[in-house]
Short mmCIF file of C-alpha atoms in Angstrom, two decimals:
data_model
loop_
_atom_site.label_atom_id
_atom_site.label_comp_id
_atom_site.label_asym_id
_atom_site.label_seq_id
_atom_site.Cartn_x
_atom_site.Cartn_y
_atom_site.Cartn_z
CA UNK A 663 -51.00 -41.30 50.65
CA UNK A 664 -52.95 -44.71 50.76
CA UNK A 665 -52.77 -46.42 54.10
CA UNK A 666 -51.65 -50.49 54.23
CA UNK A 667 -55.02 -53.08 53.57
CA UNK A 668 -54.76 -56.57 53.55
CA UNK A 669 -58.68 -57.10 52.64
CA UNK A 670 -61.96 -55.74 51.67
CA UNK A 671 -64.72 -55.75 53.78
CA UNK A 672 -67.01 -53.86 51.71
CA UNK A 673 -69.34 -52.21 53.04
CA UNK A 674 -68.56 -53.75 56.79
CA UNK A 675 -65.97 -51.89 58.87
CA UNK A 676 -62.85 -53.60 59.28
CA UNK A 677 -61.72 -52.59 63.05
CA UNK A 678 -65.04 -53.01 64.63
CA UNK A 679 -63.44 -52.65 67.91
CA UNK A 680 -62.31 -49.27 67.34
CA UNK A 681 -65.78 -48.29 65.89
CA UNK A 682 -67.81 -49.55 68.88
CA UNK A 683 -64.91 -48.08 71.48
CA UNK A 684 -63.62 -44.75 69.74
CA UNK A 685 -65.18 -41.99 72.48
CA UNK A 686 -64.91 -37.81 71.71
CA UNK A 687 -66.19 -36.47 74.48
CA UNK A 688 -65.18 -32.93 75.28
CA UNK A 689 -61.96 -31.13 74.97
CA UNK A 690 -61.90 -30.32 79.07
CA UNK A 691 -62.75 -34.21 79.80
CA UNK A 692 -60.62 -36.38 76.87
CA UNK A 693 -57.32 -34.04 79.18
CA UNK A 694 -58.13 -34.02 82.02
CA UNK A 695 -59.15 -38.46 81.99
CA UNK A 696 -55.64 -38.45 80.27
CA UNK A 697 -53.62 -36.81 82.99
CA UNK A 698 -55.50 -38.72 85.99
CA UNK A 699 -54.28 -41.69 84.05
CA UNK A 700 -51.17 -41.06 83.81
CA UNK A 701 -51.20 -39.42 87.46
CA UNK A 702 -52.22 -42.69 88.77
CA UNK A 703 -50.26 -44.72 86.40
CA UNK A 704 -46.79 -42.97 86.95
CA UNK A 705 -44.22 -45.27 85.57
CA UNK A 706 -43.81 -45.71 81.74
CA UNK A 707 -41.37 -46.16 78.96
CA UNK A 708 -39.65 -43.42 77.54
CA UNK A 709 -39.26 -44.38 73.26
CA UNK A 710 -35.70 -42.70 71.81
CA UNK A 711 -34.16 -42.89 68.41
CA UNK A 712 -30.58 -44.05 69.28
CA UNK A 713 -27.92 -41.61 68.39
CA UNK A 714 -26.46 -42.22 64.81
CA UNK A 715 -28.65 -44.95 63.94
CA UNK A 716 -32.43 -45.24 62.89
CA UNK A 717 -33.29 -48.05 65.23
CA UNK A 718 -35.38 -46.87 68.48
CA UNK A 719 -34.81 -47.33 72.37
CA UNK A 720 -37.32 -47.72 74.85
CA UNK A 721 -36.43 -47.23 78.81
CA UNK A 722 -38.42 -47.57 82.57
CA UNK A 723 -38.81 -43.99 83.60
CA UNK A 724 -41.00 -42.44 86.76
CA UNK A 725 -42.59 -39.39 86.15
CA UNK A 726 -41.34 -36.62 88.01
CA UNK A 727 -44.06 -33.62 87.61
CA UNK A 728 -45.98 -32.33 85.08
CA UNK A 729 -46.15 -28.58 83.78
CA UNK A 730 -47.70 -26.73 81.39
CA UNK A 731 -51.36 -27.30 82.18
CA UNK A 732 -50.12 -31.17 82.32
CA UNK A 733 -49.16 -31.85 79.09
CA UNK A 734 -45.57 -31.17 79.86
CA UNK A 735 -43.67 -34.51 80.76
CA UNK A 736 -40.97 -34.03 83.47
CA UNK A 737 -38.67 -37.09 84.44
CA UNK A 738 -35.33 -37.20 86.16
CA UNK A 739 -32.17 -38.18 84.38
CA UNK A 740 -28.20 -38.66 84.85
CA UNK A 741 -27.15 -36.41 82.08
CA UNK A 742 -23.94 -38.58 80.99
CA UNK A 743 -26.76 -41.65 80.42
CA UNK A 744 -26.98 -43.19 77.13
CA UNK A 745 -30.44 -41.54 76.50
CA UNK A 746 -29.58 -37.74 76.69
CA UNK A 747 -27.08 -38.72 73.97
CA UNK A 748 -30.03 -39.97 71.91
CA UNK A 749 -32.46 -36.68 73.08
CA UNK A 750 -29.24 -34.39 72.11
CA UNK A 751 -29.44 -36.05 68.50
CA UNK A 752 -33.34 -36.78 67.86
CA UNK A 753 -35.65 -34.70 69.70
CA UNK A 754 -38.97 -36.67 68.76
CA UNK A 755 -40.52 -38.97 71.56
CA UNK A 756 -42.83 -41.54 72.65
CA UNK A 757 -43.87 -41.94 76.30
CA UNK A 758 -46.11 -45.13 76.69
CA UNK A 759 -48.23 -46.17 79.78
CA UNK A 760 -49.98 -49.36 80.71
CA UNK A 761 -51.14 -51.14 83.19
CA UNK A 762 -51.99 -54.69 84.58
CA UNK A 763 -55.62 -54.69 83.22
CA UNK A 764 -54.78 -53.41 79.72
CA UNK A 765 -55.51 -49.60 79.75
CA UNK A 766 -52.72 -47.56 78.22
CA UNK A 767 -51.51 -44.18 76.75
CA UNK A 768 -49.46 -43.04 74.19
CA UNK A 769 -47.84 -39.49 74.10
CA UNK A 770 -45.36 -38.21 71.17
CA UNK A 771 -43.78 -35.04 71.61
CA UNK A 772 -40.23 -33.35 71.89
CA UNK A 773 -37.92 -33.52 74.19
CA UNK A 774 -35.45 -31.27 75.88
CA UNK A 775 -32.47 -31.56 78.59
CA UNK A 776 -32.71 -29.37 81.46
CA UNK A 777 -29.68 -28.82 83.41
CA UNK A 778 -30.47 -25.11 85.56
CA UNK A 779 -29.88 -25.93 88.85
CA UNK A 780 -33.18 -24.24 89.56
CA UNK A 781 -35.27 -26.36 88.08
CA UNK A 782 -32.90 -29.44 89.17
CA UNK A 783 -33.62 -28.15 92.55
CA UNK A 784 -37.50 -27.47 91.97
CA UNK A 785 -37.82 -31.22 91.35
CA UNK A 786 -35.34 -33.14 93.19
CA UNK A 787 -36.26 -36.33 95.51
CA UNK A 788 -33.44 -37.60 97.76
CA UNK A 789 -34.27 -40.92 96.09
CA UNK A 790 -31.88 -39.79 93.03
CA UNK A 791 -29.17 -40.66 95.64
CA UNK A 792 -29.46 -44.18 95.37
CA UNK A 793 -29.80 -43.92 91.26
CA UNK A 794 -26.55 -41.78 90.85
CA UNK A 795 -24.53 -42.80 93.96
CA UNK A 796 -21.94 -40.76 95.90
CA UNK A 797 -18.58 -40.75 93.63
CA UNK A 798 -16.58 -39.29 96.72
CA UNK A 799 -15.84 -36.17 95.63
CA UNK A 800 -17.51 -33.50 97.05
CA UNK A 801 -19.37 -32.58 93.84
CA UNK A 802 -20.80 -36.00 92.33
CA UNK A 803 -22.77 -37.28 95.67
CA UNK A 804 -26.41 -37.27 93.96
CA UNK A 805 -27.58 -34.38 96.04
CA UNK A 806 -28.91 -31.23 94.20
CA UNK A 807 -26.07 -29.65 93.18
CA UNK A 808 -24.89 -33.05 91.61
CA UNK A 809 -24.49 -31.91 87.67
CA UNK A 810 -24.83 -35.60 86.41
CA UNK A 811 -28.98 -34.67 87.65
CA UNK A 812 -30.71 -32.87 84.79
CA UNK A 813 -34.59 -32.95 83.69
CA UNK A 814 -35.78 -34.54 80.78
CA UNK A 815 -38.77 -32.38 79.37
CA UNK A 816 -41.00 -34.02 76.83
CA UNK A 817 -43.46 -31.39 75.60
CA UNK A 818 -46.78 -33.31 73.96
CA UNK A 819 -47.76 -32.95 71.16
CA UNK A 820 -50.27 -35.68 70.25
CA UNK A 821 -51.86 -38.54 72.39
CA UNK A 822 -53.72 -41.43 72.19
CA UNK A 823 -55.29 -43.72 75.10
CA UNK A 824 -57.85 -46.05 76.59
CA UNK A 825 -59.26 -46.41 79.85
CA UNK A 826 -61.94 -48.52 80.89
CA UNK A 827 -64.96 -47.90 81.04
CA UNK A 828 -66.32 -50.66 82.98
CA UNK A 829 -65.16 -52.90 86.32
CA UNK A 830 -62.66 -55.47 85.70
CA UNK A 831 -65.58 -58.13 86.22
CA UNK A 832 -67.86 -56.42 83.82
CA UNK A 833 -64.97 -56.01 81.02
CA UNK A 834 -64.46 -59.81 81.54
CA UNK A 835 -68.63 -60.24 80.92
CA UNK A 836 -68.23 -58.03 77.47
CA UNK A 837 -65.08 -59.86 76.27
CA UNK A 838 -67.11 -63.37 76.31
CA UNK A 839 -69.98 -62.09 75.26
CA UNK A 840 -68.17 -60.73 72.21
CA UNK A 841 -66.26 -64.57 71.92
CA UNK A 842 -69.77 -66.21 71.82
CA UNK A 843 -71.24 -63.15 69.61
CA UNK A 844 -68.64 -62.48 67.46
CA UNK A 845 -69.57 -59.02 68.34
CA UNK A 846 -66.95 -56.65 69.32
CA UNK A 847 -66.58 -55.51 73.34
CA UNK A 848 -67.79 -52.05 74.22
CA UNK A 849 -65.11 -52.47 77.13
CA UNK A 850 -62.40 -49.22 76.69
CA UNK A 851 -63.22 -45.36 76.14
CA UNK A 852 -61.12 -45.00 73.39
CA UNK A 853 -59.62 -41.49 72.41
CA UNK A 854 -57.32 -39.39 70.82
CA UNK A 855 -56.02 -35.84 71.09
CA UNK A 856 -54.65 -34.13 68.10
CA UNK A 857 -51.59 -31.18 68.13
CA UNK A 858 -54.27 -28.28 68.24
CA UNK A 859 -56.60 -29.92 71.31
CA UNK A 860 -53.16 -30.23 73.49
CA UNK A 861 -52.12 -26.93 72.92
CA UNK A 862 -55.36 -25.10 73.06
CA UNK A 863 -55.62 -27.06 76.45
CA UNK A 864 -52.07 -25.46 77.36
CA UNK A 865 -53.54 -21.96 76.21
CA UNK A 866 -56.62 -22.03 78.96
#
């Protein structure tokens, strides 16, 4: 299947940026400069397919934990929310993370909802307390027990992400050397990690 073009170049590559910035280093350091990322990064948006419709939903989320040799996404959730209806009807996902100076990540996988009380209990935070409130009954107060707290579980399956590889001061030196150039900016470590790198990372 032929991809979309909008001109010829020729010989010339057309994304020079992604020539000069595409990195593939080794299996053990492409993971492992993924999950300090997104260690450090924590907060991201969480990409849905609405329920009965082919439009898409993205939402703030905090990562919880991570599991399976990292590449297992864990974030909190009140299971009567709008997107466990969406999970319980498309289980393909995005999870996207960026930050203030432009370096991001972008995991697809599948995703499950996880409502044993074990696990619930594994990963709680008395901060859920403020997110689900205290209904007054005994049995909806946002502690542990609380059944409105499940786990959303997005397994990964492929990922993509760059991280800089220079200070904030020397990124800013590449960039306008690249405006007054025309050169592209050797600024990000750009990288990518296919289906059968993320699970023979899970398999180590």
């Amino acid at each position: 299947m032929s991809g979309f073009s909008n001109a010829d170049t020729g010989s010339k590559n057309a994304d020079p940026y992604t020539q000069k910035n595409i990195e593939e280093p080794s299996l053990k350091e492409k993971a492992e400069d993924l999950l300090n990322f997104v260690d450090k990064t924590k907060f991201c948006l969480l990409t849905t397919q609405v329920a009965d419709s082919d439009l898409l939903a993205s939402r703030a989320m905090a990562l919880a934990a991570k599991e399976g040799h990292g590449f297992d996404f864990l974030f909190h959730t009140n299971t009567e929310s709008g997107k466990t209806d969406d999970l319980q009807e498309h289980k393909s996902v995005n999870i996207g993370f960026i930050t203030s100076s432009g370096e991001w990540a972008s995991i697809s996988g599948h995703a499950s909802i996880e409502t044993d009380r074990a696990v619930v209990r594994k990963h709680y935070s008395p901060a859920l307390k403020a997110w689900m409130g205290d209904l007054g009954d005994g049995k909806h107060d946002g502690g542990p027990e609380d059944p409105r707290i499940g786990i959303i579980r997005v397994k990964a399956s492929t990922a993509q992400y760059a991280v800089s590889k220079k200070t904030q001061i020397g990124g800013y030196i590449e960039l306008a050397k690249g405006i007054a150039t025309g050169e592209s900016p050797s600024v990000n470590k750009l990288r990518h990690l296919s289906e059968e790198e993320i699970q023979q990372y899970r398999s180590q």
